[in-house]
Amino acid sequence: MSVATLRLVPDAAGIAQAAALLRAGQLVAFPTETVYGLGADATDEAAVAAIYGAKNRPSFNPLIAHYATAAAAFGDVEPSALAERLAEAFWPGPLTLVLPRRPLCTVARLAGAGLDTQAVRVPAHPVAQRLLAAVGRAVAAPSANLSGRVSPTTAQHVLEGLDGRIAAVIDGGACAVGLESTVVDLSGSRPNLLRAGGVTLEALREVAPAMAAAEDHDAAAPRSPGQSLSHYSPDLPLRLNATEVAENEALLAFGPAIPGAVLSFNLSEVGNLAEAAARLFAGLRWLDSQGRALGCRGIAVMPVPREGLGAAINDRLSRAAHR
């Protein structure tokens, strides 16, 4: 019989307990500015393997290693001059960099799915910062949910999927950004956006004008997390770019809502993309749960503009709709 997951308060005692659990090889979920991450000691092969087991995650899917500082991150990977400029501009923050592993990289090979690169990030959330400093080593942390399902933006979301499968979750409230980090591959000849996220392509190009836009990548051999074609999926199927809502559909709205839906959730009534990003995963979870209870057969999704954060929102929606 599984033991219930501890729900820790983000005070000094809670942070110390979470850090001790991580150093002992246990799994602890914690808040970041993007979504809740499922943390494990990135230097411990067995702890990293436990992440894959808890999430039912394919082992070919690499994990992001999280650090308290840029200096710590660049101790495990080889930073280019561009990597250092991007780090100065966006760290701490919702940006992940994929860089070549150093020969003495402390991160377990399993965390990088056996690749010669490693994805690294310095999160901005104060709870994550305090936890990483207390652990004193890299923490591997994908989103704290069952693989392929909607990402968690509250501690309760984490417990809905992983209660009894992990040691603890630190309850730091709702995540501010609400979308996973932007992932940029700097291991090749040209910087390449692998996953849209909390840092927009427009902002990246202010520092790296040659940044290539996200393209279709080989989902069977991903270079970073979040590249699976089907991901972030609720149980109810999604119908994108809806201009009307059927009698048996719930509605995920953006801006002035289509009238007549039996159940609706508005990402942003005023059409604010930052608000929509922060509310996306919570909205999908709520519509899925309430819609199934009411007998809905699907979720109609109104169009969301593709500029700025809209690119990341549409990326998540298209993956959630893929069956």
GROMACS .gro file of C-alpha atoms in nm:
model
  323
    1MET     CA    1   0.000   0.000   0.000
    2SER     CA    2   0.141   0.339  -0.097
    3VAL     CA    3   0.210   0.610   0.161
    4ALA     CA    4   0.030   0.942   0.112
    5THR     CA    5   0.247   1.220  -0.024
    6LEU     CA    6   0.352   1.484   0.229
    7ARG     CA    7   0.225   1.836   0.164
    8LEU     CA    8   0.497   2.070   0.290
    9VAL     CA    9   0.474   2.439   0.376
   10PRO     CA   10   0.744   2.651   0.202
   11ASP     CA   11   0.896   2.776   0.527
   12ALA     CA   12   1.248   2.703   0.653
   13ALA     CA   13   1.146   2.369   0.805
   14GLY     CA   14   0.958   2.260   0.493
   15ILE     CA   15   1.245   2.353   0.263
   16ALA     CA   16   1.494   2.169   0.487
   17GLN     CA   17   1.275   1.857   0.492
   18ALA     CA   18   1.230   1.864   0.115
   19ALA     CA   19   1.605   1.907   0.060
   20ALA     CA   20   1.681   1.616   0.292
   21LEU     CA   21   1.435   1.394   0.104
   22LEU     CA   22   1.595   1.486  -0.229
   23ARG     CA   23   1.947   1.418  -0.102
   24ALA     CA   24   1.820   1.080   0.022
   25GLY     CA   25   1.707   0.985  -0.329
   26GLN     CA   26   1.335   1.060  -0.284
   27LEU     CA   27   1.107   1.248  -0.524
   28VAL     CA   28   0.976   1.593  -0.425
   29ALA     CA   29   0.750   1.819  -0.632
   30PHE     CA   30   0.809   2.192  -0.602
   31PRO     CA   31   0.678   2.513  -0.758
   32THR     CA   32   0.860   2.707  -1.026
   33GLU     CA   33   0.739   3.019  -1.206
   34THR     CA   34   0.633   2.795  -1.498
   35VAL     CA   35   0.470   2.476  -1.360
   36TYR     CA   36   0.532   2.242  -1.066
   37GLY     CA   37   0.840   2.026  -1.122
   38LEU     CA   38   0.895   1.669  -1.002
   39GLY     CA   39   1.240   1.688  -0.850
   40ALA     CA   40   1.507   1.423  -0.798
   41ASP     CA   41   1.879   1.442  -0.726
   42ALA     CA   42   2.011   1.473  -1.082
   43THR     CA   43   2.343   1.316  -0.983
   44ASP     CA   44   2.173   0.995  -0.856
   45GLU     CA   45   2.095   0.749  -1.136
   46ALA     CA   46   1.843   0.558  -0.924
   47ALA     CA   47   1.662   0.878  -0.820
   48VAL     CA   48   1.641   0.991  -1.183
   49ALA     CA   49   1.506   0.648  -1.281
   50ALA     CA   50   1.237   0.689  -1.013
   51ILE     CA   51   1.109   1.000  -1.197
   52TYR     CA   52   1.044   0.794  -1.508
   53GLY     CA   53   0.868   0.531  -1.299
   54ALA     CA   54   0.647   0.778  -1.109
   55LYS     CA   55   0.544   0.960  -1.428
   56ASN     CA   56   0.522   0.652  -1.653
   57ARG     CA   57   0.757   0.853  -1.874
   58PRO     CA   58   0.951   0.702  -2.169
   59SER     CA   59   1.320   0.684  -2.077
   60PHE     CA   60   1.424   0.832  -2.413
   61ASN     CA   61   1.269   1.165  -2.312
   62PRO     CA   62   1.541   1.388  -2.157
   63LEU     CA   63   1.497   1.587  -1.836
   64ILE     CA   64   1.592   1.945  -1.745
   65ALA     CA   65   1.849   1.987  -1.470
   66HIS     CA   66   1.770   2.282  -1.240
   67TYR     CA   67   2.031   2.492  -1.059
   68ALA     CA   68   2.038   2.774  -0.808
   69THR     CA   69   2.282   2.983  -1.017
   70ALA     CA   70   2.413   3.015  -1.372
   71ALA     CA   71   2.765   2.938  -1.246
   72ALA     CA   72   2.644   2.605  -1.108
   73ALA     CA   73   2.467   2.519  -1.434
   74PHE     CA   74   2.769   2.606  -1.645
   75GLY     CA   75   2.979   2.379  -1.425
   76ASP     CA   76   2.800   2.082  -1.586
   77VAL     CA   77   2.770   2.207  -1.947
   78GLU     CA   78   2.994   2.398  -2.186
   79PRO     CA   79   2.856   2.751  -2.226
   80SER     CA   80   2.908   2.940  -2.550
   81ALA     CA   81   2.931   3.319  -2.555
   82LEU     CA   82   2.568   3.326  -2.670
   83ALA     CA   83   2.464   3.097  -2.383
   84GLU     CA   84   2.622   3.339  -2.138
   85ARG     CA   85   2.440   3.634  -2.295
   86LEU     CA   86   2.106   3.452  -2.285
   87ALA     CA   87   2.168   3.351  -1.925
   88GLU     CA   88   2.246   3.709  -1.831
   89ALA     CA   89   1.927   3.828  -2.000
   90PHE     CA   90   1.681   3.560  -1.886
   91TRP     CA   91   1.816   3.374  -1.580
   92PRO     CA   92   1.674   3.326  -1.329
   93GLY     CA   93   1.365   3.270  -1.542
   94PRO     CA   94   1.164   3.046  -1.775
   95LEU     CA   95   1.442   2.962  -2.023
   96THR     CA   96   1.613   2.625  -2.069
   97LEU     CA   97   1.940   2.593  -2.262
   98VAL     CA   98   2.056   2.270  -2.427
   99LEU     CA   99   2.436   2.261  -2.427
  100PRO     CA  100   2.716   2.003  -2.459
  101ARG     CA  101   2.790   1.810  -2.140
  102ARG     CA  102   3.127   1.871  -1.979
  103PRO     CA  103   3.350   1.562  -1.944
  104LEU     CA  104   3.299   1.572  -1.566
  105CYS     CA  105   2.928   1.661  -1.577
  106THR     CA  106   2.769   1.553  -1.250
  107VAL     CA  107   2.423   1.494  -1.401
  108ALA     CA  108   2.337   1.126  -1.449
  109ARG     CA  109   2.343   1.013  -1.813
  110LEU     CA  110   1.985   0.888  -1.777
  111ALA     CA  111   1.866   1.244  -1.714
  112GLY     CA  112   1.994   1.342  -2.058
  113ALA     CA  113   1.854   1.026  -2.220
  114GLY     CA  114   2.210   0.925  -2.309
  115LEU     CA  115   2.266   1.229  -2.532
  116ASP     CA  116   2.590   1.429  -2.546
  117THR     CA  117   2.392   1.736  -2.439
  118GLN     CA  118   2.211   1.837  -2.122
  119ALA     CA  119   1.917   2.077  -2.077
  120VAL     CA  120   1.977   2.322  -1.789
  121ARG     CA  121   1.776   2.599  -1.625
  122VAL     CA  122   1.789   2.844  -1.333
  123PRO     CA  123   1.428   2.898  -1.216
  124ALA     CA  124   1.314   3.231  -1.074
  125HIS     CA  125   1.054   3.112  -0.821
  126PRO     CA  126   1.173   3.198  -0.467
  127VAL     CA  127   1.073   2.857  -0.329
  128ALA     CA  128   1.262   2.679  -0.607
  129GLN     CA  129   1.563   2.904  -0.548
  130ARG     CA  130   1.570   2.828  -0.175
  131LEU     CA  131   1.523   2.456  -0.232
  132LEU     CA  132   1.800   2.431  -0.493
  133ALA     CA  133   2.039   2.623  -0.270
  134ALA     CA  134   1.957   2.389   0.020
  135VAL     CA  135   2.007   2.074  -0.189
  136GLY     CA  136   2.342   2.200  -0.318
  137ARG     CA  137   2.340   1.998  -0.638
  138ALA     CA  138   2.152   1.974  -0.967
  139VAL     CA  139   1.788   1.870  -0.942
  140ALA     CA  140   1.628   1.698  -1.242
  141ALA     CA  141   1.265   1.808  -1.269
  142PRO     CA  142   1.010   1.747  -1.544
  143SER     CA  143   0.653   1.863  -1.485
  144ALA     CA  144   0.497   1.690  -1.182
  145ASN     CA  145   0.222   1.496  -1.357
  146LEU     CA  146   0.169   1.159  -1.520
  147SER     CA  147   0.340   1.156  -1.858
  148GLY     CA  148   0.135   1.310  -2.138
  149ARG     CA  149  -0.130   1.460  -1.910
  150VAL     CA  150  -0.208   1.823  -1.831
  151SER     CA  151   0.078   1.995  -1.648
  152PRO     CA  152   0.023   2.104  -1.284
  153THR     CA  153   0.016   2.467  -1.177
  154THR     CA  154  -0.088   2.406  -0.813
  155ALA     CA  155   0.009   2.157  -0.543
  156GLN     CA  156  -0.342   2.010  -0.560
  157HIS     CA  157  -0.292   1.935  -0.931
  158VAL     CA  158   0.025   1.745  -0.838
  159LEU     CA  159  -0.156   1.537  -0.577
  160GLU     CA  160  -0.440   1.454  -0.816
  161GLY     CA  161  -0.194   1.263  -1.034
  162LEU     CA  162   0.094   1.161  -0.811
  163ASP     CA  163  -0.037   1.122  -0.453
  164GLY     CA  164   0.125   0.811  -0.307
  165ARG     CA  165   0.379   0.791  -0.591
  166ILE     CA  166   0.620   1.060  -0.460
  167ALA     CA  167   0.751   1.154  -0.116
  168ALA     CA  168   0.636   1.517  -0.091
  169VAL     CA  169   0.514   1.831  -0.261
  170ILE     CA  170   0.596   2.183  -0.146
  171ASP     CA  171   0.280   2.394  -0.166
  172GLY     CA  172   0.393   2.730  -0.303
  173GLY     CA  173   0.059   2.840  -0.445
  174ALA     CA  174  -0.029   2.885  -0.812
  175CYS     CA  175   0.246   2.926  -1.072
  176ALA     CA  176   0.270   3.274  -1.224
  177VAL     CA  177   0.368   3.190  -1.585
  178GLY     CA  178   0.166   2.870  -1.616
  179LEU     CA  179   0.351   2.733  -1.922
  180GLU     CA  180   0.671   2.531  -1.926
  181SER     CA  181   1.001   2.701  -1.997
  182THR     CA  182   1.117   2.797  -2.344
  183VAL     CA  183   1.385   2.551  -2.463
  184VAL     CA  184   1.670   2.664  -2.689
  185ASP     CA  185   1.927   2.426  -2.839
  186LEU     CA  186   2.271   2.588  -2.852
  187SER     CA  187   2.466   2.270  -2.930
  188GLY     CA  188   2.468   2.319  -3.308
  189SER     CA  189   2.591   2.579  -3.553
  190ARG     CA  190   2.278   2.793  -3.516
  191PRO     CA  191   2.060   2.858  -3.207
  192ASN     CA  192   1.734   2.669  -3.244
  193LEU     CA  193   1.408   2.712  -3.055
  194LEU     CA  194   1.295   2.361  -2.959
  195ARG     CA  195   0.995   2.451  -2.745
  196ALA     CA  196   0.801   2.776  -2.714
  197GLY     CA  197   0.738   2.885  -2.357
  198GLY     CA  198   0.761   3.163  -2.103
  199VAL     CA  199   1.028   3.356  -2.297
  200THR     CA  200   0.896   3.455  -2.639
  201LEU     CA  201   1.081   3.413  -2.969
  202GLU     CA  202   1.067   3.790  -3.013
  203ALA     CA  203   1.246   3.843  -2.681
  204LEU     CA  204   1.507   3.578  -2.765
  205ARG     CA  205   1.584   3.741  -3.100
  206GLU     CA  206   1.666   4.067  -2.925
  207VAL     CA  207   1.969   3.883  -2.779
  208ALA     CA  208   2.013   3.619  -3.053
  209PRO     CA  209   1.891   3.758  -3.390
  210ALA     CA  210   1.981   3.430  -3.567
  211MET     CA  211   1.748   3.223  -3.346
  212ALA     CA  212   1.563   2.968  -3.562
  213ALA     CA  213   1.191   2.927  -3.495
  214ALA     CA  214   1.055   2.602  -3.357
  215GLU     CA  215   1.019   2.339  -3.628
  216ASP     CA  216   0.888   1.985  -3.643
  217HIS     CA  217   1.132   1.760  -3.460
  218ASP     CA  218   1.171   1.382  -3.440
  219ALA     CA  219   0.935   1.285  -3.157
  220ALA     CA  220   1.103   0.943  -3.137
  221ALA     CA  221   1.441   1.102  -3.051
  222PRO     CA  222   1.370   1.433  -2.873
  223ARG     CA  223   1.653   1.675  -2.789
  224SER     CA  224   1.453   1.821  -2.501
  225PRO     CA  225   1.133   1.767  -2.301
  226GLY     CA  226   0.797   1.869  -2.444
  227GLN     CA  227   0.854   1.754  -2.803
  228SER     CA  228   0.613   1.459  -2.807
  229LEU     CA  229   0.333   1.510  -3.059
  230SER     CA  230   0.072   1.408  -2.801
  231HIS     CA  231   0.118   1.581  -2.468
  232TYR     CA  232  -0.068   1.783  -2.201
  233SER     CA  233  -0.380   1.582  -2.289
  234PRO     CA  234  -0.712   1.588  -2.098
  235ASP     CA  235  -0.947   1.290  -2.130
  236LEU     CA  236  -1.198   1.490  -2.336
  237PRO     CA  237  -1.082   1.551  -2.696
  238LEU     CA  238  -1.007   1.909  -2.803
  239ARG     CA  239  -1.141   2.079  -3.117
  240LEU     CA  240  -0.920   2.377  -3.200
  241ASN     CA  241  -1.002   2.715  -3.355
  242ALA     CA  242  -1.372   2.673  -3.286
  243THR     CA  243  -1.608   2.948  -3.400
  244GLU     CA  244  -1.918   2.774  -3.264
  245VAL     CA  245  -1.982   2.527  -2.982
  246ALA     CA  246  -2.180   2.205  -3.018
  247GLU     CA  247  -2.452   2.101  -2.777
  248ASN     CA  248  -2.231   1.832  -2.620
  249GLU     CA  249  -1.911   2.039  -2.598
  250ALA     CA  250  -1.754   2.244  -2.318
  251LEU     CA  251  -1.587   2.570  -2.423
  252LEU     CA  252  -1.234   2.698  -2.362
  253ALA     CA  253  -1.278   3.066  -2.445
  254PHE     CA  254  -1.041   3.354  -2.518
  255GLY     CA  255  -1.181   3.706  -2.528
  256PRO     CA  256  -1.558   3.748  -2.580
  257ALA     CA  257  -1.694   3.395  -2.541
  258ILE     CA  258  -1.907   3.210  -2.793
  259PRO     CA  259  -2.256   3.204  -2.637
  260GLY     CA  260  -2.455   2.892  -2.559
  261ALA     CA  261  -2.198   2.659  -2.402
  262VAL     CA  262  -2.327   2.444  -2.116
  263LEU     CA  263  -1.986   2.480  -1.950
  264SER     CA  264  -1.711   2.733  -2.021
  265PHE     CA  265  -1.377   2.857  -1.890
  266ASN     CA  266  -1.235   3.185  -2.020
  267LEU     CA  267  -0.857   3.207  -2.040
  268SER     CA  268  -0.881   3.587  -2.053
  269GLU     CA  269  -1.199   3.783  -2.108
  270VAL     CA  270  -0.993   4.086  -2.214
  271GLY     CA  271  -0.769   3.888  -2.451
  272ASN     CA  272  -0.451   3.913  -2.241
  273LEU     CA  273  -0.203   3.644  -2.349
  274ALA     CA  274  -0.006   3.645  -2.022
  275GLU     CA  275  -0.328   3.586  -1.826
  276ALA     CA  276  -0.428   3.314  -2.074
  277ALA     CA  277  -0.095   3.135  -2.038
  278ALA     CA  278  -0.117   3.138  -1.659
  279ARG     CA  279  -0.471   2.994  -1.669
  280LEU     CA  280  -0.433   2.741  -1.954
  281PHE     CA  281  -0.356   2.419  -1.769
  282ALA     CA  282  -0.592   2.493  -1.480
  283GLY     CA  283  -0.866   2.564  -1.733
  284LEU     CA  284  -0.807   2.242  -1.924
  285ARG     CA  285  -0.813   2.042  -1.600
  286TRP     CA  286  -1.135   2.208  -1.479
  287LEU     CA  287  -1.320   2.168  -1.808
  288ASP     CA  288  -1.209   1.805  -1.836
  289SER     CA  289  -1.328   1.717  -1.485
  290GLN     CA  290  -1.652   1.914  -1.489
  291GLY     CA  291  -1.724   1.835  -1.851
  292ARG     CA  292  -1.699   1.460  -1.801
  293ALA     CA  293  -1.928   1.489  -1.497
  294LEU     CA  294  -2.187   1.667  -1.712
  295GLY     CA  295  -2.157   1.418  -1.999
  296CYS     CA  296  -1.972   1.645  -2.242
  297ARG     CA  297  -1.808   1.467  -2.536
  298GLY     CA  298  -1.533   1.720  -2.606
  299ILE     CA  299  -1.391   2.069  -2.554
  300ALA     CA  300  -1.421   2.341  -2.819
  301VAL     CA  301  -1.125   2.580  -2.810
  302MET     CA  302  -1.159   2.933  -2.943
  303PRO     CA  303  -0.873   3.074  -3.155
  304VAL     CA  304  -0.578   3.227  -2.969
  305PRO     CA  305  -0.344   3.469  -3.149
  306ARG     CA  306  -0.004   3.320  -3.232
  307GLU     CA  307   0.220   3.617  -3.157
  308GLY     CA  308   0.423   3.643  -2.835
  309LEU     CA  309   0.306   3.401  -2.565
  310GLY     CA  310   0.032   3.292  -2.803
  311ALA     CA  311   0.289   3.075  -2.984
  312ALA     CA  312   0.348   2.874  -2.667
  313ILE     CA  313  -0.024   2.853  -2.587
  314ASN     CA  314  -0.102   2.722  -2.937
  315ASP     CA  315   0.185   2.473  -2.913
  316ARG     CA  316   0.039   2.325  -2.593
  317LEU     CA  317  -0.313   2.320  -2.735
  318SER     CA  318  -0.205   2.143  -3.056
  319ARG     CA  319  -0.023   1.875  -2.856
  320ALA     CA  320  -0.319   1.838  -2.620
  321ALA     CA  321  -0.548   1.790  -2.922
  322HIS     CA  322  -0.326   1.528  -3.088
  323ARG     CA  323  -0.465   1.174  -3.050
   0.00000   0.00000   0.00000
